[in-house]
Amino acid sequence: MEVILLERVAKLGQMGETVKVRPGFARNFLLPRGKALRATESNKKHFEAQRAQLEARNLDRRKDAESVAEKLNGQSFVLIRQSGETGVLYGSVSTRDLAEVVTKEGFTVSRDQFSLNQPIKTLGLHTVPVVLHPEVEVSVTVNVARSPEEAERQARGESVTEREQFNLDDLGLEVGAALAEGGEDENA
């Protein structure tokens, strides 16, 4: 199926191009979201008549996205989640959770603007791309931790999943002292 793109679509083409796509992709994604029109003669004439307005609207959206991008780029957001000792989360962090946290910080970003290939399932610092406009993309850092104190430690670069290392000599003395005390109690 041939369609006329009404905006830039990643890995497909620029605004105004006529491209051939699979019918399901056009019916289920491009047409319902207003990203394309079927490439019929009447739609081609309609597009050419509306081209100036579409380009102006696209330019306005891009300027708005760039202004948000300047403030949002490189920001860090903290998410508190429960996890096991190894750092694996009991749930996962999805785009809905990310949109919620970023919106609480005063930015208007919807969940479909986050580009997560798979949900975040471990503690730590994760870099997440945010597509504000087809031509404007920024990255934010998501700090997933068990507590605010742990998030601060992760932000400084410390690993929170490593277990504390015990000095075996100290451990041996403590065990020996405990055994000696235990032996005295039995004799008494």
PDB file of C-alpha atoms in Angstrom:
ATOM      1  CA  MET A   1       0.000   0.000   0.000  1.00  0.00           C
ATOM      2  CA  GLU A   2       1.321   3.444  -0.894  1.00  0.00           C
ATOM      3  CA  VAL A   3       0.925   6.324   1.553  1.00  0.00           C
ATOM      4  CA  ILE A   4       1.893   9.999   1.712  1.00  0.00           C
ATOM      5  CA  LEU A   5       3.732  10.843   4.925  1.00  0.00           C
ATOM      6  CA  LEU A   6       2.325  13.824   6.830  1.00  0.00           C
ATOM      7  CA  GLU A   7       5.345  13.961   9.158  1.00  0.00           C
ATOM      8  CA  ARG A   8       8.811  12.445   9.389  1.00  0.00           C
ATOM      9  CA  VAL A   9       8.635   8.768  10.370  1.00  0.00           C
ATOM     10  CA  ALA A  10      11.823   7.077  11.584  1.00  0.00           C
ATOM     11  CA  LYS A  11      13.273   4.504   9.166  1.00  0.00           C
ATOM     12  CA  LEU A  12      10.554   5.301   6.615  1.00  0.00           C
ATOM     13  CA  GLY A  13      10.871   8.798   5.181  1.00  0.00           C
ATOM     14  CA  GLN A  14      10.387  12.541   5.369  1.00  0.00           C
ATOM     15  CA  MET A  15       7.203  14.587   5.282  1.00  0.00           C
ATOM     16  CA  GLY A  16       5.594  14.661   1.829  1.00  0.00           C
ATOM     17  CA  GLU A  17       7.236  11.502   0.498  1.00  0.00           C
ATOM     18  CA  THR A  18       5.129   8.768  -1.057  1.00  0.00           C
ATOM     19  CA  VAL A  19       6.313   5.447   0.310  1.00  0.00           C
ATOM     20  CA  LYS A  20       5.224   1.843  -0.052  1.00  0.00           C
ATOM     21  CA  VAL A  21       4.445   0.094   3.262  1.00  0.00           C
ATOM     22  CA  ARG A  22       2.743  -3.090   4.389  1.00  0.00           C
ATOM     23  CA  PRO A  23      -1.055  -2.722   4.532  1.00  0.00           C
ATOM     24  CA  GLY A  24      -1.227  -3.643   8.229  1.00  0.00           C
ATOM     25  CA  PHE A  25       1.380  -1.031   9.178  1.00  0.00           C
ATOM     26  CA  ALA A  26      -0.597   1.620   7.303  1.00  0.00           C
ATOM     27  CA  ARG A  27      -4.021   0.565   8.644  1.00  0.00           C
ATOM     28  CA  ASN A  28      -2.979  -0.019  12.240  1.00  0.00           C
ATOM     29  CA  PHE A  29      -0.327   2.631  12.835  1.00  0.00           C
ATOM     30  CA  LEU A  30       0.188   5.337  10.210  1.00  0.00           C
ATOM     31  CA  LEU A  31      -3.409   6.154   9.259  1.00  0.00           C
ATOM     32  CA  PRO A  32      -5.043   6.110  12.754  1.00  0.00           C
ATOM     33  CA  ARG A  33      -2.298   8.301  14.244  1.00  0.00           C
ATOM     34  CA  GLY A  34      -2.512  10.852  11.445  1.00  0.00           C
ATOM     35  CA  LYS A  35       1.033  10.241  10.246  1.00  0.00           C
ATOM     36  CA  ALA A  36       0.026   9.409   6.666  1.00  0.00           C
ATOM     37  CA  LEU A  37      -2.706   9.478   4.014  1.00  0.00           C
ATOM     38  CA  ARG A  38      -3.501   6.845   1.385  1.00  0.00           C
ATOM     39  CA  ALA A  39      -1.759   7.787  -1.862  1.00  0.00           C
ATOM     40  CA  THR A  40      -4.832   8.409  -4.029  1.00  0.00           C
ATOM     41  CA  GLU A  41      -5.058  11.209  -6.592  1.00  0.00           C
ATOM     42  CA  SER A  42      -7.531  13.193  -4.481  1.00  0.00           C
ATOM     43  CA  ASN A  43      -5.342  12.852  -1.366  1.00  0.00           C
ATOM     44  CA  LYS A  44      -2.247  13.934  -3.329  1.00  0.00           C
ATOM     45  CA  LYS A  45      -4.063  17.109  -4.451  1.00  0.00           C
ATOM     46  CA  HIS A  46      -5.369  17.686  -0.913  1.00  0.00           C
ATOM     47  CA  PHE A  47      -1.848  17.231   0.524  1.00  0.00           C
ATOM     48  CA  GLU A  48      -0.278  19.687  -1.931  1.00  0.00           C
ATOM     49  CA  ALA A  49      -2.948  22.270  -1.036  1.00  0.00           C
ATOM     50  CA  GLN A  50      -2.333  21.750   2.704  1.00  0.00           C
ATOM     51  CA  ARG A  51       1.469  21.350   2.471  1.00  0.00           C
ATOM     52  CA  ALA A  52       2.334  24.872   3.685  1.00  0.00           C
ATOM     53  CA  GLN A  53       0.074  24.531   6.729  1.00  0.00           C
ATOM     54  CA  LEU A  54       1.457  21.085   7.562  1.00  0.00           C
ATOM     55  CA  GLU A  55       5.037  22.321   7.296  1.00  0.00           C
ATOM     56  CA  ALA A  56       4.274  25.336   9.514  1.00  0.00           C
ATOM     57  CA  ARG A  57       2.581  23.104  12.110  1.00  0.00           C
ATOM     58  CA  ASN A  58       5.538  20.706  11.999  1.00  0.00           C
ATOM     59  CA  LEU A  59       7.963  23.615  12.500  1.00  0.00           C
ATOM     60  CA  ASP A  60       5.996  24.871  15.536  1.00  0.00           C
ATOM     61  CA  ARG A  61       5.936  21.409  17.093  1.00  0.00           C
ATOM     62  CA  ARG A  62       9.662  21.057  16.490  1.00  0.00           C
ATOM     63  CA  LYS A  63      10.413  24.410  18.161  1.00  0.00           C
ATOM     64  CA  ASP A  64       8.303  23.426  21.179  1.00  0.00           C
ATOM     65  CA  ALA A  65      10.081  20.072  21.369  1.00  0.00           C
ATOM     66  CA  GLU A  66      13.502  21.731  21.143  1.00  0.00           C
ATOM     67  CA  SER A  67      12.681  24.109  24.004  1.00  0.00           C
ATOM     68  CA  VAL A  68      11.615  21.155  26.191  1.00  0.00           C
ATOM     69  CA  ALA A  69      14.685  19.212  25.028  1.00  0.00           C
ATOM     70  CA  GLU A  70      17.062  21.910  26.291  1.00  0.00           C
ATOM     71  CA  LYS A  71      15.636  21.582  29.807  1.00  0.00           C
ATOM     72  CA  LEU A  72      15.148  17.798  29.771  1.00  0.00           C
ATOM     73  CA  ASN A  73      18.427  16.623  28.208  1.00  0.00           C
ATOM     74  CA  GLY A  74      20.719  14.973  30.753  1.00  0.00           C
ATOM     75  CA  GLN A  75      18.232  15.200  33.637  1.00  0.00           C
ATOM     76  CA  SER A  76      18.268  12.469  36.253  1.00  0.00           C
ATOM     77  CA  PHE A  77      15.132  10.995  37.826  1.00  0.00           C
ATOM     78  CA  VAL A  78      14.923   8.680  40.851  1.00  0.00           C
ATOM     79  CA  LEU A  79      12.554   5.710  41.027  1.00  0.00           C
ATOM     80  CA  ILE A  80      12.202   3.775  44.298  1.00  0.00           C
ATOM     81  CA  ARG A  81      11.402   0.085  43.811  1.00  0.00           C
ATOM     82  CA  GLN A  82      11.668  -3.137  45.820  1.00  0.00           C
ATOM     83  CA  SER A  83      14.284  -5.667  44.764  1.00  0.00           C
ATOM     84  CA  GLY A  84      16.165  -8.737  45.852  1.00  0.00           C
ATOM     85  CA  GLU A  85      19.713  -8.761  47.231  1.00  0.00           C
ATOM     86  CA  THR A  86      21.182  -9.284  43.774  1.00  0.00           C
ATOM     87  CA  GLY A  87      19.575  -6.092  42.446  1.00  0.00           C
ATOM     88  CA  VAL A  88      16.825  -7.706  40.375  1.00  0.00           C
ATOM     89  CA  LEU A  89      13.523  -5.852  40.745  1.00  0.00           C
ATOM     90  CA  TYR A  90      10.402  -7.642  41.956  1.00  0.00           C
ATOM     91  CA  GLY A  91       8.519  -5.895  39.161  1.00  0.00           C
ATOM     92  CA  SER A  92       9.808  -3.770  36.327  1.00  0.00           C
ATOM     93  CA  VAL A  93       9.989  -0.122  35.326  1.00  0.00           C
ATOM     94  CA  SER A  94       7.888   0.575  32.236  1.00  0.00           C
ATOM     95  CA  THR A  95       7.323   3.658  30.115  1.00  0.00           C
ATOM     96  CA  ARG A  96       4.206   4.437  32.174  1.00  0.00           C
ATOM     97  CA  ASP A  97       6.339   4.682  35.344  1.00  0.00           C
ATOM     98  CA  LEU A  98       8.902   6.871  33.564  1.00  0.00           C
ATOM     99  CA  ALA A  99       6.228   9.241  32.224  1.00  0.00           C
ATOM    100  CA  GLU A 100       4.716   9.517  35.709  1.00  0.00           C
ATOM    101  CA  VAL A 101       8.037  10.470  37.332  1.00  0.00           C
ATOM    102  CA  VAL A 102       9.038  12.943  34.614  1.00  0.00           C
ATOM    103  CA  THR A 103       5.592  14.593  34.727  1.00  0.00           C
ATOM    104  CA  LYS A 104       5.869  15.002  38.520  1.00  0.00           C
ATOM    105  CA  GLU A 105       9.108  16.920  37.922  1.00  0.00           C
ATOM    106  CA  GLY A 106       7.248  19.432  35.726  1.00  0.00           C
ATOM    107  CA  PHE A 107       7.859  18.170  32.184  1.00  0.00           C
ATOM    108  CA  THR A 108       5.088  17.164  29.791  1.00  0.00           C
ATOM    109  CA  VAL A 109       6.158  13.850  28.334  1.00  0.00           C
ATOM    110  CA  SER A 110       3.798  11.020  27.417  1.00  0.00           C
ATOM    111  CA  ARG A 111       4.607   7.340  27.786  1.00  0.00           C
ATOM    112  CA  ASP A 112       4.844   6.738  24.028  1.00  0.00           C
ATOM    113  CA  GLN A 113       7.705   9.244  23.786  1.00  0.00           C
ATOM    114  CA  PHE A 114      10.045   7.023  25.815  1.00  0.00           C
ATOM    115  CA  SER A 115      12.001   4.615  23.652  1.00  0.00           C
ATOM    116  CA  LEU A 116      12.474   1.517  25.813  1.00  0.00           C
ATOM    117  CA  ASN A 117      13.187  -1.694  23.921  1.00  0.00           C
ATOM    118  CA  GLN A 118      12.482  -3.726  27.050  1.00  0.00           C
ATOM    119  CA  PRO A 119      11.433  -2.831  30.595  1.00  0.00           C
ATOM    120  CA  ILE A 120      14.061  -1.989  33.212  1.00  0.00           C
ATOM    121  CA  LYS A 121      14.405  -4.941  35.609  1.00  0.00           C
ATOM    122  CA  THR A 122      17.550  -4.140  37.612  1.00  0.00           C
ATOM    123  CA  LEU A 123      18.755  -1.535  40.084  1.00  0.00           C
ATOM    124  CA  GLY A 124      21.197   1.081  38.854  1.00  0.00           C
ATOM    125  CA  LEU A 125      21.528   4.019  36.505  1.00  0.00           C
ATOM    126  CA  HIS A 126      19.830   3.555  33.133  1.00  0.00           C
ATOM    127  CA  THR A 127      19.997   5.953  30.173  1.00  0.00           C
ATOM    128  CA  VAL A 128      16.632   6.204  28.427  1.00  0.00           C
ATOM    129  CA  PRO A 129      16.103   7.968  25.083  1.00  0.00           C
ATOM    130  CA  VAL A 130      13.088  10.293  24.833  1.00  0.00           C
ATOM    131  CA  VAL A 131      11.704  11.135  21.368  1.00  0.00           C
ATOM    132  CA  LEU A 132       9.977  14.510  21.806  1.00  0.00           C
ATOM    133  CA  HIS A 133       9.480  15.002  18.055  1.00  0.00           C
ATOM    134  CA  PRO A 134      10.499  12.823  15.102  1.00  0.00           C
ATOM    135  CA  GLU A 135      13.506  15.145  14.653  1.00  0.00           C
ATOM    136  CA  VAL A 136      14.265  15.850  18.352  1.00  0.00           C
ATOM    137  CA  GLU A 137      15.605  13.144  20.669  1.00  0.00           C
ATOM    138  CA  VAL A 138      17.205  13.522  24.121  1.00  0.00           C
ATOM    139  CA  SER A 139      18.427  11.170  26.835  1.00  0.00           C
ATOM    140  CA  VAL A 140      17.516  11.099  30.512  1.00  0.00           C
ATOM    141  CA  THR A 141      19.060   9.062  33.302  1.00  0.00           C
ATOM    142  CA  VAL A 142      16.800   6.934  35.477  1.00  0.00           C
ATOM    143  CA  ASN A 143      18.202   5.997  38.880  1.00  0.00           C
ATOM    144  CA  VAL A 144      16.364   2.867  40.082  1.00  0.00           C
ATOM    145  CA  ALA A 145      17.062   2.232  43.788  1.00  0.00           C
ATOM    146  CA  ARG A 146      15.571   0.654  46.907  1.00  0.00           C
ATOM    147  CA  SER A 147      15.716   3.872  48.975  1.00  0.00           C
ATOM    148  CA  PRO A 148      16.591   7.571  48.516  1.00  0.00           C
ATOM    149  CA  GLU A 149      19.904   6.995  50.355  1.00  0.00           C
ATOM    150  CA  GLU A 150      20.768   4.173  47.972  1.00  0.00           C
ATOM    151  CA  ALA A 151      19.887   6.402  45.010  1.00  0.00           C
ATOM    152  CA  GLU A 152      22.374   9.009  46.281  1.00  0.00           C
ATOM    153  CA  ARG A 153      25.069   6.329  46.603  1.00  0.00           C
ATOM    154  CA  GLN A 154      24.362   5.119  43.049  1.00  0.00           C
ATOM    155  CA  ALA A 155      24.516   8.688  41.736  1.00  0.00           C
ATOM    156  CA  ARG A 156      28.006   9.016  43.263  1.00  0.00           C
ATOM    157  CA  GLY A 157      29.055   5.867  41.407  1.00  0.00           C
ATOM    158  CA  GLU A 158      29.005   3.330  44.232  1.00  0.00           C
ATOM    159  CA  SER A 159      27.686  -0.162  43.552  1.00  0.00           C
ATOM    160  CA  VAL A 160      24.839  -1.068  45.886  1.00  0.00           C
ATOM    161  CA  THR A 161      24.506  -4.708  44.831  1.00  0.00           C
ATOM    162  CA  GLU A 162      27.919  -5.820  46.105  1.00  0.00           C
ATOM    163  CA  ARG A 163      27.895  -7.578  49.446  1.00  0.00           C
ATOM    164  CA  GLU A 164      30.124  -6.319  52.206  1.00  0.00           C
ATOM    165  CA  GLN A 165      33.456  -8.128  52.254  1.00  0.00           C
ATOM    166  CA  PHE A 166      34.481  -9.504  55.626  1.00  0.00           C
ATOM    167  CA  ASN A 167      38.066  -9.849  56.680  1.00  0.00           C
ATOM    168  CA  LEU A 168      38.488 -13.557  57.423  1.00  0.00           C
ATOM    169  CA  ASP A 169      40.973 -12.904  60.246  1.00  0.00           C
ATOM    170  CA  ASP A 170      38.463 -10.656  62.042  1.00  0.00           C
ATOM    171  CA  LEU A 171      35.715 -13.156  61.413  1.00  0.00           C
ATOM    172  CA  GLY A 172      37.863 -15.977  62.807  1.00  0.00           C
ATOM    173  CA  LEU A 173      38.572 -14.055  66.007  1.00  0.00           C
ATOM    174  CA  GLU A 174      34.876 -13.287  66.493  1.00  0.00           C
ATOM    175  CA  VAL A 175      33.918 -16.941  66.014  1.00  0.00           C
ATOM    176  CA  GLY A 176      36.729 -18.063  68.313  1.00  0.00           C
ATOM    177  CA  ALA A 177      35.655 -15.615  71.019  1.00  0.00           C
ATOM    178  CA  ALA A 178      32.027 -16.716  70.716  1.00  0.00           C
ATOM    179  CA  LEU A 179      33.026 -20.370  71.001  1.00  0.00           C
ATOM    180  CA  ALA A 180      35.211 -19.622  74.028  1.00  0.00           C
ATOM    181  CA  GLU A 181      32.329 -17.785  75.727  1.00  0.00           C
ATOM    182  CA  GLY A 182      29.952 -20.612  74.847  1.00  0.00           C
ATOM    183  CA  GLY A 183      32.371 -23.149  76.335  1.00  0.00           C
ATOM    184  CA  GLU A 184      32.634 -21.233  79.609  1.00  0.00           C
ATOM    185  CA  ASP A 185      28.835 -21.173  79.962  1.00  0.00           C
ATOM    186  CA  GLU A 186      28.615 -24.949  79.582  1.00  0.00           C
ATOM    187  CA  ASN A 187      31.307 -25.548  82.255  1.00  0.00           C
ATOM    188  CA  ALA A 188      29.613 -23.303  84.783  1.00  0.00           C
TER     189      ALA A 188
END
